[in-house]
Amino acid sequence: AQSVTQPDIHITVSEGASLELRCNYSYGATPYLFWYVQSPGQGLQLLLKYFSGDTLVQGIKGFEAEFKRSQSSFNLRKPSVHWSDAAEYFCAVGNTGNQFYFGTGTSLTVIP
Amino acid sequence: EAGVAQSPRYKIIEKRQSVAFWCNPISGHATLYWYQQILGQGPKLLIQFQNNGVVDDSQLPKDRFSAERLKGVDSTLKIQPAKLEDSAVYLCASSSTRESYEQYFGPGTRLTVT
């Protein structure tokens, strides 16, 4: 069965600092992996996705993520965080039936 | 292009009452999803439609939840009767056949059951 673990419930970073959000997945086959961001009162917005090929994927808003099969991880990174990045971030794994399994999310606070 | 529309945005009901949520997906998107997001958790898939047929409803509590997508376009999710633990945000998402792995989410309906 598919599952996603986001070990960090809440992270606080200073504006301009680098960011890494962790995601570990469990899936028997090659996973389809996603990162979504959710601002308060908003729906989920896709940041980036990995299906195959290059293990380092670029997304919107300056985010990137790296797929590491040996570690079953798909960590999200950003070199310099902006105050507007404060939000909830969700990692998800998808299967061939287009069914998504989401992690519990990481809440990001950005301090000036 | 217009996004996924949901209504109402907020709803407060008492337990044992019924409630219905509406979703209009992006035009031309064949697949429609309903998710339940309880506070502090990630979204959980309730039901997935492909056109007007159900693909997966294994996590839908069928004794109280029902959903339909009669004409393969908009969809309604109903809860009857509601329980306190149904308090959550109900998210609708849609995807196209061509880019089936890219789901577009609506703003959600926040349900509070008292």
PDB file of C-alpha atoms in Angstrom, chain B residues 15-108:
ATOM      1  CA  LYS B  15     -25.194  16.646  13.948  1.00  0.00           C
ATOM      2  CA  ARG B  16     -27.737  14.381  12.315  1.00  0.00           C
ATOM      3  CA  GLN B  17     -28.588  17.049   9.742  1.00  0.00           C
ATOM      4  CA  SER B  18     -27.848  16.600   6.068  1.00  0.00           C
ATOM      5  CA  VAL B  19     -25.621  18.703   3.841  1.00  0.00           C
ATOM      6  CA  ALA B  20     -24.629  18.822   0.183  1.00  0.00           C
ATOM      7  CA  PHE B  21     -21.589  20.224  -1.550  1.00  0.00           C
ATOM      8  CA  TRP B  22     -21.283  21.097  -5.195  1.00  0.00           C
ATOM      9  CA  CYS B  23     -18.281  21.012  -7.509  1.00  0.00           C
ATOM     10  CA  ASN B  24     -17.825  22.192 -11.068  1.00  0.00           C
ATOM     11  CA  PRO B  25     -14.546  20.942 -12.531  1.00  0.00           C
ATOM     12  CA  ILE B  26     -12.421  22.577 -15.165  1.00  0.00           C
ATOM     13  CA  SER B  27     -14.111  22.370 -18.531  1.00  0.00           C
ATOM     14  CA  GLY B  28     -13.196  19.201 -20.381  1.00  0.00           C
ATOM     15  CA  HIS B  29     -11.693  17.414 -17.394  1.00  0.00           C
ATOM     16  CA  ALA B  30     -12.940  13.836 -17.392  1.00  0.00           C
ATOM     17  CA  THR B  31     -11.788  12.868 -13.923  1.00  0.00           C
ATOM     18  CA  LEU B  32     -13.200  14.356 -10.755  1.00  0.00           C
ATOM     19  CA  TYR B  33     -12.132  13.678  -7.184  1.00  0.00           C
ATOM     20  CA  TRP B  34     -13.584  14.418  -3.771  1.00  0.00           C
ATOM     21  CA  TYR B  35     -11.207  14.610  -0.829  1.00  0.00           C
ATOM     22  CA  GLN B  36     -11.773  15.040   2.891  1.00  0.00           C
ATOM     23  CA  GLN B  37      -9.162  17.059   4.771  1.00  0.00           C
ATOM     24  CA  ILE B  38      -9.466  16.935   8.538  1.00  0.00           C
ATOM     25  CA  LEU B  39      -7.626  19.652  10.427  1.00  0.00           C
ATOM     26  CA  GLY B  40      -3.949  18.781  10.797  1.00  0.00           C
ATOM     27  CA  GLN B  41      -4.076  15.998   8.217  1.00  0.00           C
ATOM     28  CA  GLY B  42      -3.496  15.633   4.527  1.00  0.00           C
ATOM     29  CA  PRO B  43      -6.364  15.216   2.094  1.00  0.00           C
ATOM     30  CA  LYS B  44      -7.900  11.755   1.932  1.00  0.00           C
ATOM     31  CA  LEU B  45      -9.554  10.556  -1.247  1.00  0.00           C
ATOM     32  CA  LEU B  46     -13.244   9.808  -0.804  1.00  0.00           C
ATOM     33  CA  ILE B  47     -14.322   9.091  -4.361  1.00  0.00           C
ATOM     34  CA  GLN B  48     -12.999   9.313  -7.896  1.00  0.00           C
ATOM     35  CA  PHE B  49     -15.143   9.653 -11.019  1.00  0.00           C
ATOM     36  CA  GLN B  50     -14.149   9.069 -14.608  1.00  0.00           C
ATOM     37  CA  ASN B  51     -16.806  10.906 -16.612  1.00  0.00           C
ATOM     38  CA  ASN B  52     -20.005   9.810 -14.841  1.00  0.00           C
ATOM     39  CA  GLY B  53     -18.688   6.461 -13.620  1.00  0.00           C
ATOM     40  CA  VAL B  54     -17.142   5.697 -10.242  1.00  0.00           C
ATOM     41  CA  VAL B  55     -13.519   4.541 -10.417  1.00  0.00           C
ATOM     42  CA  ASP B  56     -12.813   4.289  -6.703  1.00  0.00           C
ATOM     43  CA  ASP B  57     -15.032   4.826  -3.691  1.00  0.00           C
ATOM     44  CA  SER B  58     -13.290   2.454  -1.310  1.00  0.00           C
ATOM     45  CA  GLN B  59     -12.784   5.132   1.358  1.00  0.00           C
ATOM     46  CA  LEU B  60     -16.251   6.655   1.120  1.00  0.00           C
ATOM     47  CA  PRO B  61     -18.375   5.936   4.234  1.00  0.00           C
ATOM     48  CA  LYS B  62     -21.305   4.729   2.215  1.00  0.00           C
ATOM     49  CA  ASP B  63     -23.675   4.507   5.148  1.00  0.00           C
ATOM     50  CA  ARG B  64     -23.792   8.282   5.290  1.00  0.00           C
ATOM     51  CA  PHE B  65     -21.909   9.713   2.316  1.00  0.00           C
ATOM     52  CA  SER B  66     -23.050   9.681  -1.292  1.00  0.00           C
ATOM     53  CA  ALA B  67     -21.806  11.350  -4.442  1.00  0.00           C
ATOM     54  CA  GLU B  68     -22.975  11.621  -7.986  1.00  0.00           C
ATOM     55  CA  ARG B  69     -21.822  13.014 -11.292  1.00  0.00           C
ATOM     56  CA  LEU B  70     -24.840  12.391 -13.434  1.00  0.00           C
ATOM     57  CA  LYS B  71     -23.860  14.142 -16.651  1.00  0.00           C
ATOM     58  CA  GLY B  72     -20.122  13.694 -16.327  1.00  0.00           C
ATOM     59  CA  VAL B  73     -19.572  17.350 -15.532  1.00  0.00           C
ATOM     60  CA  ASP B  74     -20.422  18.800 -12.128  1.00  0.00           C
ATOM     61  CA  SER B  75     -20.754  16.682  -9.025  1.00  0.00           C
ATOM     62  CA  THR B  76     -22.532  16.686  -5.687  1.00  0.00           C
ATOM     63  CA  LEU B  77     -21.298  15.156  -2.429  1.00  0.00           C
ATOM     64  CA  LYS B  78     -23.901  14.571   0.273  1.00  0.00           C
ATOM     65  CA  ILE B  79     -23.666  13.657   3.927  1.00  0.00           C
ATOM     66  CA  GLN B  80     -26.751  12.317   5.684  1.00  0.00           C
ATOM     67  CA  PRO B  81     -26.819  12.251   8.651  1.00  0.00           C
ATOM     68  CA  ALA B  82     -23.746  14.241   9.629  1.00  0.00           C
ATOM     69  CA  LYS B  83     -21.574  13.350  12.612  1.00  0.00           C
ATOM     70  CA  LEU B  84     -19.212  15.522  14.601  1.00  0.00           C
ATOM     71  CA  GLU B  85     -16.211  13.750  13.062  1.00  0.00           C
ATOM     72  CA  ASP B  86     -17.308  14.871   9.599  1.00  0.00           C
ATOM     73  CA  SER B  87     -16.075  18.374  10.402  1.00  0.00           C
ATOM     74  CA  ALA B  88     -13.420  18.956   7.748  1.00  0.00           C
ATOM     75  CA  VAL B  89     -12.626  20.725   4.514  1.00  0.00           C
ATOM     76  CA  TYR B  90     -14.034  18.949   1.478  1.00  0.00           C
ATOM     77  CA  LEU B  91     -11.877  19.452  -1.567  1.00  0.00           C
ATOM     78  CA  CYS B  92     -12.829  18.807  -5.143  1.00  0.00           C
ATOM     79  CA  ALA B  93     -10.203  18.269  -7.818  1.00  0.00           C
ATOM     80  CA  SER B  94     -10.220  17.469 -11.506  1.00  0.00           C
ATOM     81  CA  SER B  95      -7.782  16.251 -14.105  1.00  0.00           C
ATOM     82  CA  SER B  96      -7.768  15.829 -17.840  1.00  0.00           C
ATOM     83  CA  THR B  97      -7.253  12.621 -19.755  1.00  0.00           C
ATOM     84  CA  ARG B  98      -4.195  14.023 -21.487  1.00  0.00           C
ATOM     85  CA  GLU B  99      -2.489  15.085 -18.237  1.00  0.00           C
ATOM     86  CA  SER B 100      -4.162  12.676 -15.894  1.00  0.00           C
ATOM     87  CA  TYR B 101      -1.618  13.022 -13.122  1.00  0.00           C
ATOM     88  CA  GLU B 102      -2.017  16.741 -12.731  1.00  0.00           C
ATOM     89  CA  GLN B 103      -4.922  17.421 -10.409  1.00  0.00           C
ATOM     90  CA  TYR B 104      -6.345  20.914 -10.071  1.00  0.00           C
ATOM     91  CA  PHE B 105      -7.978  21.664  -6.741  1.00  0.00           C
ATOM     92  CA  GLY B 106     -10.865  23.894  -5.853  1.00  0.00           C
ATOM     93  CA  PRO B 107     -10.839  26.161  -2.774  1.00  0.00           C
ATOM     94  CA  GLY B 108     -12.778  23.645  -0.696  1.00  0.00           C
TER      95      GLY B 108
END
